[in-house]
Short mmCIF file of C-alpha atoms and ligand atoms in Angstrom, two decimals:
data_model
loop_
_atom_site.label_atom_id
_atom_site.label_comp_id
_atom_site.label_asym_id
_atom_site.label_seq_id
_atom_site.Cartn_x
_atom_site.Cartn_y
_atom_site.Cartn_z
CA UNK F 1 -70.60 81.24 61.62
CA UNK F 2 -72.95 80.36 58.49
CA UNK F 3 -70.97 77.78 56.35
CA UNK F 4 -72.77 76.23 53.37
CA UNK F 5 -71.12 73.91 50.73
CA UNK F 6 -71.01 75.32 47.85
CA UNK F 7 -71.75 73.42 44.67
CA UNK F 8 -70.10 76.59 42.62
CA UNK F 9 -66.40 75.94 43.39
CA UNK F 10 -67.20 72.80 45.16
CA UNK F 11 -65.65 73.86 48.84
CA UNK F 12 -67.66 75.09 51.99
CA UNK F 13 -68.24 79.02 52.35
CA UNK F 14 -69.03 81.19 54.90
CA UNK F 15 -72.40 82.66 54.39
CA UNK F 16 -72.39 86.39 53.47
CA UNK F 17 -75.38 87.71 52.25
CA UNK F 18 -75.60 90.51 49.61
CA UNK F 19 -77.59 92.90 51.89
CA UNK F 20 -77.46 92.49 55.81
CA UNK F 21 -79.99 90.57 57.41
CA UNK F 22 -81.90 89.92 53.93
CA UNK F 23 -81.89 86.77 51.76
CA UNK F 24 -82.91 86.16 48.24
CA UNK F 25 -83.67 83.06 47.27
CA UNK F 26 -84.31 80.88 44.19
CA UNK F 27 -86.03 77.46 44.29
CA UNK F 28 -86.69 75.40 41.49
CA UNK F 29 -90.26 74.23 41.76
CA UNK F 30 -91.79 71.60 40.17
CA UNK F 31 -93.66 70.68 36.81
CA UNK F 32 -97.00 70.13 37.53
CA UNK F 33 -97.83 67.12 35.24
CA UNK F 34 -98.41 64.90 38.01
CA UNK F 35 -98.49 63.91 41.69
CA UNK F 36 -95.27 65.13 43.46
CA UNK F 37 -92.72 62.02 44.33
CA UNK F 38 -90.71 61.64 47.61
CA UNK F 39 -87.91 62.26 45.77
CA UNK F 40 -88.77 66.00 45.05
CA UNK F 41 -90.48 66.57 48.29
CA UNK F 42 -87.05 65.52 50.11
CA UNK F 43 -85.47 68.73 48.32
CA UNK F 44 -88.59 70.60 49.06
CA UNK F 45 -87.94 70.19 52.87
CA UNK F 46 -84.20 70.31 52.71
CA UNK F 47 -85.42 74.21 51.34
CA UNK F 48 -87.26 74.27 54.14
CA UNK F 49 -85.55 73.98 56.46
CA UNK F 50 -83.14 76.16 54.56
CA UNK F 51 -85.15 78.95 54.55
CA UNK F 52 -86.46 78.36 58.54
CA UNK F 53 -82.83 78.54 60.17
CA UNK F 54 -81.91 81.21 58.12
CA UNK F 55 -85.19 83.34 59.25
CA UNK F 56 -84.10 81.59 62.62
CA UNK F 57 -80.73 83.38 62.36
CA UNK F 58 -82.32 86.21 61.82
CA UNK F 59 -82.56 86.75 57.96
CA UNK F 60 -85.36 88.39 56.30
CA UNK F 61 -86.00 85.78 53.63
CA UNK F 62 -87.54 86.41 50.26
CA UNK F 63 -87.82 82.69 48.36
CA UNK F 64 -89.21 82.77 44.91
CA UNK F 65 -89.97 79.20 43.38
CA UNK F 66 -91.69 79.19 39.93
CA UNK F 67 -94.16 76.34 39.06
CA UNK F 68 -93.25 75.25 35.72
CA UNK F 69 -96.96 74.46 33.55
CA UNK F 70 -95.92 73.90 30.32
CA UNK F 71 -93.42 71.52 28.96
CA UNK F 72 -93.74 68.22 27.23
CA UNK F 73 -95.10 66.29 30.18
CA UNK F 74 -97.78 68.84 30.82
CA UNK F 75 -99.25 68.95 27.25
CA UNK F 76 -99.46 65.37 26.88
CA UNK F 77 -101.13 65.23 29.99
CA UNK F 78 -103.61 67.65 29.15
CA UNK F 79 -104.25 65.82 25.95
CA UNK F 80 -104.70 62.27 27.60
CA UNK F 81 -107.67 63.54 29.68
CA UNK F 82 -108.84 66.14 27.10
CA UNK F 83 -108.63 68.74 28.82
CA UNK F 84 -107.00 72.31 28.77
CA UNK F 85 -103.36 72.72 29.47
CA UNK F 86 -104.62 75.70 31.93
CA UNK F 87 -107.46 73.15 33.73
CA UNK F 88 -104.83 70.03 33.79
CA UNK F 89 -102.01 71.89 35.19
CA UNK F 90 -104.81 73.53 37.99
CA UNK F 91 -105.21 70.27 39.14
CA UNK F 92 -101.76 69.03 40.11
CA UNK F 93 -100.69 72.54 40.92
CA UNK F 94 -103.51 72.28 44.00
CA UNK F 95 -102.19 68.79 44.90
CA UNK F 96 -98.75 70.50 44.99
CA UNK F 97 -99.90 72.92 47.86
CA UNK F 98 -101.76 70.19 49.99
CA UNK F 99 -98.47 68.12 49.60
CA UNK F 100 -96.73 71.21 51.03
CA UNK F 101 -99.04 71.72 53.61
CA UNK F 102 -99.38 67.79 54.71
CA UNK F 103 -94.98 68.19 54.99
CA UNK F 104 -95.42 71.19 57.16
CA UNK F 105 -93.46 73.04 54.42
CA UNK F 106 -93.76 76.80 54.59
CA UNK F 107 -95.36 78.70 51.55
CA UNK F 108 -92.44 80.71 50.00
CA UNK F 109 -93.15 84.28 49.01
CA UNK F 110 -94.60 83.54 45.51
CA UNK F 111 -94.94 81.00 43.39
CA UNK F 112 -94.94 82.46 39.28
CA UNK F 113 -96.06 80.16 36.81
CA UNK F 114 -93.98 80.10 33.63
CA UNK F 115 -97.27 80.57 31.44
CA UNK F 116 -97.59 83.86 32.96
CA UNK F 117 -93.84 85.32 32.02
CA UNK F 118 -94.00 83.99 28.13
CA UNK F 119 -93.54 87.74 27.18
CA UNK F 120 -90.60 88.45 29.03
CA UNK F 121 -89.12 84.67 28.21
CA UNK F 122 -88.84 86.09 24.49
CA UNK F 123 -87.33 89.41 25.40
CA UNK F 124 -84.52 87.42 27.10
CA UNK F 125 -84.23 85.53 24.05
CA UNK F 126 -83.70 88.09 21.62
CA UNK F 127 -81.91 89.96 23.73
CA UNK F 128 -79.56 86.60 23.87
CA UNK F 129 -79.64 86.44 20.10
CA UNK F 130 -78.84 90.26 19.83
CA UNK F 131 -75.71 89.27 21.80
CA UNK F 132 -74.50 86.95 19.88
CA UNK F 133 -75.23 84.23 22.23
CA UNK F 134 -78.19 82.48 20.26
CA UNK F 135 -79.04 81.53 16.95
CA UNK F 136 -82.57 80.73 15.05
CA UNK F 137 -83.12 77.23 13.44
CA UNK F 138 -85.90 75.35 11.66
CA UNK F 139 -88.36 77.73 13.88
CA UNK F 140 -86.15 77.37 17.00
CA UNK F 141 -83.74 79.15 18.86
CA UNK F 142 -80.92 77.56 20.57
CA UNK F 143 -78.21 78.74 22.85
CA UNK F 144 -74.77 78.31 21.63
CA UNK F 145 -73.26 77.10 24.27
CA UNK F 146 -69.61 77.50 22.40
CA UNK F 147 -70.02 80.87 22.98
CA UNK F 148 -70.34 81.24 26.65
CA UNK F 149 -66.93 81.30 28.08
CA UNK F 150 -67.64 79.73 31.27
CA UNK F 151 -69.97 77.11 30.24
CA UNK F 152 -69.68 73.90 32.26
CA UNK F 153 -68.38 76.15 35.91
CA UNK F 154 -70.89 74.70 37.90
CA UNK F 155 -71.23 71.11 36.97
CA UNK F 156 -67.73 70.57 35.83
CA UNK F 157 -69.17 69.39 32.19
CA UNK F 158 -66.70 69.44 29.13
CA UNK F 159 -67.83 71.00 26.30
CA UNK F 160 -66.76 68.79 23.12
CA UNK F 161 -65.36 70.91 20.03
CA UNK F 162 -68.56 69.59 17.87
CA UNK F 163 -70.08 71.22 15.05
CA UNK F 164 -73.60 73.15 15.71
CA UNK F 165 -75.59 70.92 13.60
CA UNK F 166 -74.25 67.56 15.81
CA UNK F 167 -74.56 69.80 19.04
CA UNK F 168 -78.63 70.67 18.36
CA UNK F 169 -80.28 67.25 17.00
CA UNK F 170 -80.99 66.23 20.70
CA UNK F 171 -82.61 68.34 23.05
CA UNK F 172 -82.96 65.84 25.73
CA UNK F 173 -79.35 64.81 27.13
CA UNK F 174 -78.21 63.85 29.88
CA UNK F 175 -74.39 63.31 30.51
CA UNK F 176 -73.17 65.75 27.24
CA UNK F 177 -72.92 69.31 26.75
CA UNK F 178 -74.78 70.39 23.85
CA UNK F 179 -76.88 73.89 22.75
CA UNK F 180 -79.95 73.90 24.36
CA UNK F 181 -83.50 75.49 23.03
CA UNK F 182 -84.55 78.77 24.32
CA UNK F 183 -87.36 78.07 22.00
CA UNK F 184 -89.31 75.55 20.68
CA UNK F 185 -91.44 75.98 16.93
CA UNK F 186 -94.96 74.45 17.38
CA UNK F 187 -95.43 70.99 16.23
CA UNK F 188 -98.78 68.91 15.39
CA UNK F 189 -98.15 67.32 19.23
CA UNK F 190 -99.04 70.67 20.71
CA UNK F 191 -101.62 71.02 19.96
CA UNK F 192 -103.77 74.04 20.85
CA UNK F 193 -100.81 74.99 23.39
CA UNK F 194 -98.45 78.21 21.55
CA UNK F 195 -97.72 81.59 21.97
CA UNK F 196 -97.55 83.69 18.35
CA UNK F 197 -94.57 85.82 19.55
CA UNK F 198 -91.90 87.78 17.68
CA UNK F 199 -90.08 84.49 17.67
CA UNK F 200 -92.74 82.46 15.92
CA UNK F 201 -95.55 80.28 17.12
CA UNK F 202 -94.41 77.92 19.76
CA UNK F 203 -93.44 77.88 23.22
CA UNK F 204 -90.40 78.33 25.43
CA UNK F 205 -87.69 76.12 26.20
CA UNK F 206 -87.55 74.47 30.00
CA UNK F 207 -84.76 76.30 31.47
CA UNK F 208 -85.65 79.72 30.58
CA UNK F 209 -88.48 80.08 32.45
CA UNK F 210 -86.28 79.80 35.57
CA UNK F 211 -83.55 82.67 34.23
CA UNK F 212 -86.72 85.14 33.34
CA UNK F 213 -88.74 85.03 36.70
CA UNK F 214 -85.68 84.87 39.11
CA UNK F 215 -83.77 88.15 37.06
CA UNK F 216 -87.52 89.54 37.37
CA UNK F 217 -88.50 89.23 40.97
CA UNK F 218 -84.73 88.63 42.81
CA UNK F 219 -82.76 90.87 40.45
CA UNK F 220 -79.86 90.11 38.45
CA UNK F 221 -77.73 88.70 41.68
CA UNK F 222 -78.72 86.82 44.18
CA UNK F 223 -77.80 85.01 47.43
CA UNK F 224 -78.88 81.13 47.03
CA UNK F 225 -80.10 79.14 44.16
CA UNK F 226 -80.99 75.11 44.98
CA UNK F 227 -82.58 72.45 43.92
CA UNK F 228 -81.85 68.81 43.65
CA UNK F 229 -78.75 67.03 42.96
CA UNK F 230 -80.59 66.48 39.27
CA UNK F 231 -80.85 69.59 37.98
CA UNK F 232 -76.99 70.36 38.49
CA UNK F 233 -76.58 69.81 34.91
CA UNK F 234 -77.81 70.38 32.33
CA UNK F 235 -80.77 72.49 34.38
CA UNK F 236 -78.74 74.92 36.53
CA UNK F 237 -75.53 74.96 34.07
CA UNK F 238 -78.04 76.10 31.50
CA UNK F 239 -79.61 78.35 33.58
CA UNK F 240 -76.03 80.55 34.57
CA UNK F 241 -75.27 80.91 30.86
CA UNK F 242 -78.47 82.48 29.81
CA UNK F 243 -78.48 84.76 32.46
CA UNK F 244 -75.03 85.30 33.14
CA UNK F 245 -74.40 85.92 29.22
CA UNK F 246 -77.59 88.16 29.02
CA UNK F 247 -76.94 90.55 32.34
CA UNK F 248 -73.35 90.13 32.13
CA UNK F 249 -72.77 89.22 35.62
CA UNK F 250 -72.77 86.32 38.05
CA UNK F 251 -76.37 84.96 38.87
CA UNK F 252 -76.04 83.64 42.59
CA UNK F 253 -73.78 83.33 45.09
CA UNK F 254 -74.23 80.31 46.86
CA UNK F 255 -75.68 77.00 45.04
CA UNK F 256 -77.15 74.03 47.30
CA UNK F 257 -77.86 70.91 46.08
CA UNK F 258 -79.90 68.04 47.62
CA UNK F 259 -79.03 64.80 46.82
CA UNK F 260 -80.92 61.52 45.38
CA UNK F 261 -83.71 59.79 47.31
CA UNK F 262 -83.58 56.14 46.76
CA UNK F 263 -86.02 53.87 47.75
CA UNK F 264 -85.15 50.27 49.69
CA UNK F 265 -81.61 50.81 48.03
CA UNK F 266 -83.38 50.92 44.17
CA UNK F 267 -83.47 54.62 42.11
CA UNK F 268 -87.22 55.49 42.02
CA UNK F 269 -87.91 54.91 38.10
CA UNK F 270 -91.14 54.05 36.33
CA UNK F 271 -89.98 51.40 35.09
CA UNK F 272 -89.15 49.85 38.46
CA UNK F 273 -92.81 51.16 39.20
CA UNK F 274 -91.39 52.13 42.82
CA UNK F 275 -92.35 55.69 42.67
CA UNK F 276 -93.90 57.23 45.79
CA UNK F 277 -96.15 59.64 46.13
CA UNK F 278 -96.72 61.61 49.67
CA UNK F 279 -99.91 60.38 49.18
CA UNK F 280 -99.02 56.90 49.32
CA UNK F 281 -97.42 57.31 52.34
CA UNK F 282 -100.04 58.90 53.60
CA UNK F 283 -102.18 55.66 52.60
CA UNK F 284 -100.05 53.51 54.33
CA UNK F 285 -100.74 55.28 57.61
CA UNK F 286 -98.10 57.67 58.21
CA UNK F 287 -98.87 61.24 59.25
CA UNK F 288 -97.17 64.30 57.19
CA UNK F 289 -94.76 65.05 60.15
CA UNK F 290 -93.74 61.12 60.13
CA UNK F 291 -92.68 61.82 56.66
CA UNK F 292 -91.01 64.56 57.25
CA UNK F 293 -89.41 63.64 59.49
CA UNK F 294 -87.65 60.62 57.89
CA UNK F 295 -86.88 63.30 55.06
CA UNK F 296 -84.70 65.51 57.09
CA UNK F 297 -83.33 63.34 58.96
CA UNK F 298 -80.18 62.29 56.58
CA UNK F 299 -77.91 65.10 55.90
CA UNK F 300 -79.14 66.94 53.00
CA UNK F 301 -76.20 66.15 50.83
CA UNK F 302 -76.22 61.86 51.55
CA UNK F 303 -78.12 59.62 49.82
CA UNK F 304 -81.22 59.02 51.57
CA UNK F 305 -82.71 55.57 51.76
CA UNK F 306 -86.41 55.49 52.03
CA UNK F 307 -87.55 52.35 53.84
CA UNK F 308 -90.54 51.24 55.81
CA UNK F 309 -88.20 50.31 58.90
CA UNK F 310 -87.28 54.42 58.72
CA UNK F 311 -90.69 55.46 58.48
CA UNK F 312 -91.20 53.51 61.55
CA UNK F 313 -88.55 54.66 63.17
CA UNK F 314 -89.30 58.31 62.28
CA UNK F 315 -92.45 57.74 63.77
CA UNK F 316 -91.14 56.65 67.49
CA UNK F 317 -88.60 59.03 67.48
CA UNK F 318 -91.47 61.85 66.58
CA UNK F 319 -93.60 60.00 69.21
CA UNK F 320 -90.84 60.62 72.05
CA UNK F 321 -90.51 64.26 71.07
CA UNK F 322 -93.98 64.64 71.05
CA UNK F 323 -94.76 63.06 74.15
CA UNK F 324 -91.85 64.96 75.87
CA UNK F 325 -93.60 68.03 74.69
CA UNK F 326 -96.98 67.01 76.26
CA UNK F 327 -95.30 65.60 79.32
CA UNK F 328 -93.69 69.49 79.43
CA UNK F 329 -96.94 71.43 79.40
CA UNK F 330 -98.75 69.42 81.78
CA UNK F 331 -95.64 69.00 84.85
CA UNK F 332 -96.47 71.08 87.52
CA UNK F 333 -94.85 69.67 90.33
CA UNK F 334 -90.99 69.00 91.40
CA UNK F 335 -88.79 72.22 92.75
CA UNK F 336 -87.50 74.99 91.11
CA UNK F 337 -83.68 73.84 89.67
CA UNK F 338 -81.37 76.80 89.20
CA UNK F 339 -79.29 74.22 86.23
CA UNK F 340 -82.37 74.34 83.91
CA UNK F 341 -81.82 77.94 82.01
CA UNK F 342 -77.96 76.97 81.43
CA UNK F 343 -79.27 73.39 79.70
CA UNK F 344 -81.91 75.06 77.56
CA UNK F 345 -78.72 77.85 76.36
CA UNK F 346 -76.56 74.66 75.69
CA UNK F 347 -78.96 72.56 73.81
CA UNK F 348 -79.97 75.68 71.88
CA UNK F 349 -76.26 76.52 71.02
CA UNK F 350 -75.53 72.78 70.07
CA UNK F 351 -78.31 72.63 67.73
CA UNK F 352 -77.08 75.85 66.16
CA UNK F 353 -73.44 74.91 65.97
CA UNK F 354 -74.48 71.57 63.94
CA UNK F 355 -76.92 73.84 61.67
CA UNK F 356 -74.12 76.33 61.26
CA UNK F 357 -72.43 73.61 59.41
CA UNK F 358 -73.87 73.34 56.46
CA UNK F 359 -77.45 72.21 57.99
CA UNK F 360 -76.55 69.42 59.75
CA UNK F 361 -79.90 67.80 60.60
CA UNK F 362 -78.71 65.06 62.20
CA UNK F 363 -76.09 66.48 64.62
CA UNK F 364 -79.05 69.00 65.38
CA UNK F 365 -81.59 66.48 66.27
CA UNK F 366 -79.07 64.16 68.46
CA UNK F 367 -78.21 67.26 70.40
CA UNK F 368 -82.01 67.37 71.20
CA UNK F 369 -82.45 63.59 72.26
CA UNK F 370 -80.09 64.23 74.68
CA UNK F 371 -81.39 67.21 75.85
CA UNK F 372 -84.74 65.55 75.97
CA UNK F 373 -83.22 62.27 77.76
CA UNK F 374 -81.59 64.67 80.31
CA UNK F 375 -84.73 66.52 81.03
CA UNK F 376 -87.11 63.56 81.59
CA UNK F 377 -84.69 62.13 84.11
CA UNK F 378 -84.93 65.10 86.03
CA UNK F 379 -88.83 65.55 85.64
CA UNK F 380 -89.00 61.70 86.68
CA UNK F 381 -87.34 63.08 90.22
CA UNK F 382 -89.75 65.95 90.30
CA UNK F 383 -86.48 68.20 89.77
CA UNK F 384 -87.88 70.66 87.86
CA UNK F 385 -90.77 72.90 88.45
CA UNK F 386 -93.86 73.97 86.50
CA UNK F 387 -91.25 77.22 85.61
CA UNK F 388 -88.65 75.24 84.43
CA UNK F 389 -91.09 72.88 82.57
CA UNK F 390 -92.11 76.13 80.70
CA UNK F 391 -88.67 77.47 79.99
CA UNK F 392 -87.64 73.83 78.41
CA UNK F 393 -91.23 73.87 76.33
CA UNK F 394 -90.27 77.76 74.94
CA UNK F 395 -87.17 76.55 74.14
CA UNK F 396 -88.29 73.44 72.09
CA UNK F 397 -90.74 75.50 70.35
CA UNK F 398 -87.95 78.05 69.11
CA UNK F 399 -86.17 74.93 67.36
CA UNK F 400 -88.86 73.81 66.29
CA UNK F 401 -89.62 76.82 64.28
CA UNK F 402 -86.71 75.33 62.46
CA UNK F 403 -87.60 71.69 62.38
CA UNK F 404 -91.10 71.87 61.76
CA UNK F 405 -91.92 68.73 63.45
CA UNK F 406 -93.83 69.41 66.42
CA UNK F 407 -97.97 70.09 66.88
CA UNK F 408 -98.06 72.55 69.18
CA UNK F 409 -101.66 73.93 69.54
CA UNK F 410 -103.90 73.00 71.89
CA UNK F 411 -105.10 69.68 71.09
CA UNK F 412 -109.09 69.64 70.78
CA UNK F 413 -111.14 66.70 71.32
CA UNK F 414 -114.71 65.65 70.64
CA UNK F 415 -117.04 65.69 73.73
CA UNK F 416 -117.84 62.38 72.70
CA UNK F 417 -114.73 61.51 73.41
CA UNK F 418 -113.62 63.21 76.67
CA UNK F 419 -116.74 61.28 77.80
CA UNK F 420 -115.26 57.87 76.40
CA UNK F 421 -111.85 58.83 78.50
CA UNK F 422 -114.13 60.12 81.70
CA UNK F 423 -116.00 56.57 81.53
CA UNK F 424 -112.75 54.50 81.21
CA UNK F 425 -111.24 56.44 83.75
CA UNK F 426 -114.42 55.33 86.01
CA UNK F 427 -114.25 51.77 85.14
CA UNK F 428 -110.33 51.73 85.97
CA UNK F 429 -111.32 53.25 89.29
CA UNK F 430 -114.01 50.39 90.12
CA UNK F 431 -111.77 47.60 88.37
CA UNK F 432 -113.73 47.05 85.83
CA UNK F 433 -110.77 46.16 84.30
CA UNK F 434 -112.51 44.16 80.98
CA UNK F 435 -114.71 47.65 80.33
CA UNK F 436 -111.55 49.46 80.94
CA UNK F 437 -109.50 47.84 77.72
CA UNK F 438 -112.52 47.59 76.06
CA UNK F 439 -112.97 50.97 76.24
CA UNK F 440 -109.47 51.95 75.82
CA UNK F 441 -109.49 49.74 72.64
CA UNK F 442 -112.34 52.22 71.05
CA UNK F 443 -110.35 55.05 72.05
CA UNK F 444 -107.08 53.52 69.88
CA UNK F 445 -109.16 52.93 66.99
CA UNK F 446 -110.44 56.47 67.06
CA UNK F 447 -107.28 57.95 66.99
CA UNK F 448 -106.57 58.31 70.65
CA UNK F 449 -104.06 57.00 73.15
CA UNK F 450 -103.96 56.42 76.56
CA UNK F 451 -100.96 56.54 78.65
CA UNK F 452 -100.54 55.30 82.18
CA UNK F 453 -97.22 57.85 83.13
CA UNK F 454 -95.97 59.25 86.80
CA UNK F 455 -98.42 62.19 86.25
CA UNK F 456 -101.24 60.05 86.24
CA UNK F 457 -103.76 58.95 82.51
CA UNK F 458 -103.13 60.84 79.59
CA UNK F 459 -104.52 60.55 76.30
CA UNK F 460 -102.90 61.94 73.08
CA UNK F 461 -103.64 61.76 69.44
CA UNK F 462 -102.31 59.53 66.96
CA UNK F 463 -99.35 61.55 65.28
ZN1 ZN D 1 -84.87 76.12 37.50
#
């Protein structure tokens, strides 16, 4: 059984979808004013792997995450470099997808941009003032958050008995409940960047853009909203009273949250200057799946400490499933053990008895350490066959499909160098053993290993 923890009620739930076997999904994607930090990619993969075991489960999965291209950040961007808001937000929107595809994230089923649902943002707005629920001022239009019963039911935020005009003077807040803008009047720092709309000339307000394209592609109730631990409040709160007051009925069932990435025991802050991009990881030497994998590997809702000692250790521990994987496809001798098909159903039912609750990652990935510690003991006695060896590798793949860790094509080399392995290979045989390192040296710095193992030299690529 499917348990998640809810952050709506606080308490773990079974998982019930709305419509068998289907699953709507809401992601909060990011502003594209700069390079993504480790921080948001760690919820990116936590939705991930979300969305992976529940196709794994069976689920037909529909994720919508918008890509939010105008805001403050975005604008004054765009102005810096002199450039359109359209052409600046381009930019870091591509970055966004190569980050995703460096992590080994899977592309969702669509990604709408707020500038392209302005229209329908206004609707929703006068709709909300037309209920009552928002009011016009100075050019703007705020929500009234005094008016929306159940204000504060997600992030357990009070909301103070303050008069309006106290309640709208700040628009960014942080710990206090206070109206929010659905709209915002142009001012001299925009710019070229409005919409002339039935509401005036300006632009919309952050969190509607999230209430307009998930009531617009998911409906008006859906199965899981998340995001990070950040955007509890005032984001998410913010986001259940617009659409909850406008379509009179609950927005989503099930709300996951992703907690805090810090980094050597420090919050990531500009001020610190210890922000992260993938990219500097990348710099630093680290393949995608590396990074990845020190992202999952903390249960989604701990505190995750980023470290260089992790990333190292992320990298071994990849290493060992990676070079179990290879050892796997090449075995092809021991006997046939009649044990083998009961240890792949075990592992396999471990790992989804630790995902069942509430994605736990690392229960999951200690189950397959010791499946993998079990296995090579038995291929080191030649007790398994080449069969077995290929019912353990399809089985590995399958979790994989939920980890997203593993390379599994066929790894290609240059015939430059198979001929650099063929000609160390030679000198080894003659023992030549100073050509042999020197040549296995070359190999390392071109990205390829050599391994002395019971099956004879292998070589493998860098991960
Ligand atoms: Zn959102």
């Amino acid at each position: 059984m499917l348990k998640f923890f809810n952050t709506l009620g606080r308490k773990n739930e079974e998982f019930r979808s709305i419509e068998p076997n289907k699953v709507q999904m809401y992601t909060c994607g990011p502003t594209v004013y700069d390079y993504g930090h480790i921080g948001n990619f760690r919820t990116f993969v936590f939705q991930d792997i979300l969305r992976r075991y529940l196709k794994y489960k069976g689920y037909e999965v529909t994720q919508i995450m918008n890509l939010t291209d105008v805001d403050d950040k975005t604008i004054k961007g765009a102005q810096l470099e002199e450039i359109s808001l359209i052409k600046y937000t381009e930019k870091y929107t591509k970055a966004f997808f190569e980050d995703l595809n460096t992590l080994n994230i899977e592309q969702v089923e669509q990604y709408p941009k707020a500038t392209e649902h302005i229209e329908e943002m206004v609707k929703m707005i006068m709709k909300l003032i037309e209920k009552g629920y928002a009011y016009q001022s100075g050019g703007a239009v705020y929500f009234d958050i005094s008016k929306f019963r159940n204000y504060g039911k997600l992030s357990g935020i009070k909301t103070k008995d303050t008069n309006r005009k106290s309640r709208i003077k700040k628009d960014e807040y942080k710990d206090e409940a206070s109206d929010f803008a659905l709209w915002k009047p142009w001012s001299e720092e925009d710019g070229d960047v409005f919409w002339t709309t039935e509401l005036g000339k300006g632009r919309p307000g952050w969190h509607t853009e999230c209430s307009v394209i998930a009531n617009l592609y998911l409906g008006k109730l859906f199965d899981i909203h998340s995001g990070g631990v950040d955007l509890i409040f005032p984001h998410h709160e913010n986001e259940i009273a617009q659409s909850e007051a406008v379509n009179d009925r609950k927005l989503a069932n099930y709300w996951l949250h992703a907690e805090h990435l810090i980094l050597d025991g420090e919050k990531m802050s500009k001020s610190l200057k210890n922000i992260y991009t993938v990219r500097d990881i990348i710099k630093k030497g680290y393949s995608g799946r590396t990074i990845r994998y020190l992202l999952s590997s903390a249960h989604y809702r701990t505190q995750l400490n980023f470290t260089d000692a992790g990333l190292k250790q992320a990298e071994a521990s990849l290493g060992r499933i990676q070079d179990f994987i290879g050892r796997l496809k090449s075995f092809d001798k021991g006997k046939d053990n009649p044990e083998v098909t009961k240890m792949c159903q075990q592992v396999e039912k471990r790992f989804e008895v630790e995902m069942d609750n509430d994605l736990n990652i690392p229960g999951a990935l200690s189950a397959i350490f010791d499946f993998l510690r079990e296995i090579n003991r038995l291929m080191d006695t030649s007790s398994v066959s080449k069969l077995n060896a290929n019912e353990i590798y399809n089985t590995m793949i399958r979790l994989d499909t939920v980890l997203g860790l593993l390379k599994t094509d066929e790894e290609k080399i240059s015939e430059e160098l198979k001929d650099l392995i063929d000609r160390r290979e030679e000198a080894r045989r003659s023992k030549d053993w100073k050509k042999s390192d020197q040549i296995r040296d070359e190999l390392l710095e071109k990205g390829i290993i050599l391994e002395d193992t019971l099956e004879g030299v292998k070589w493998k690529k860098k991960i």
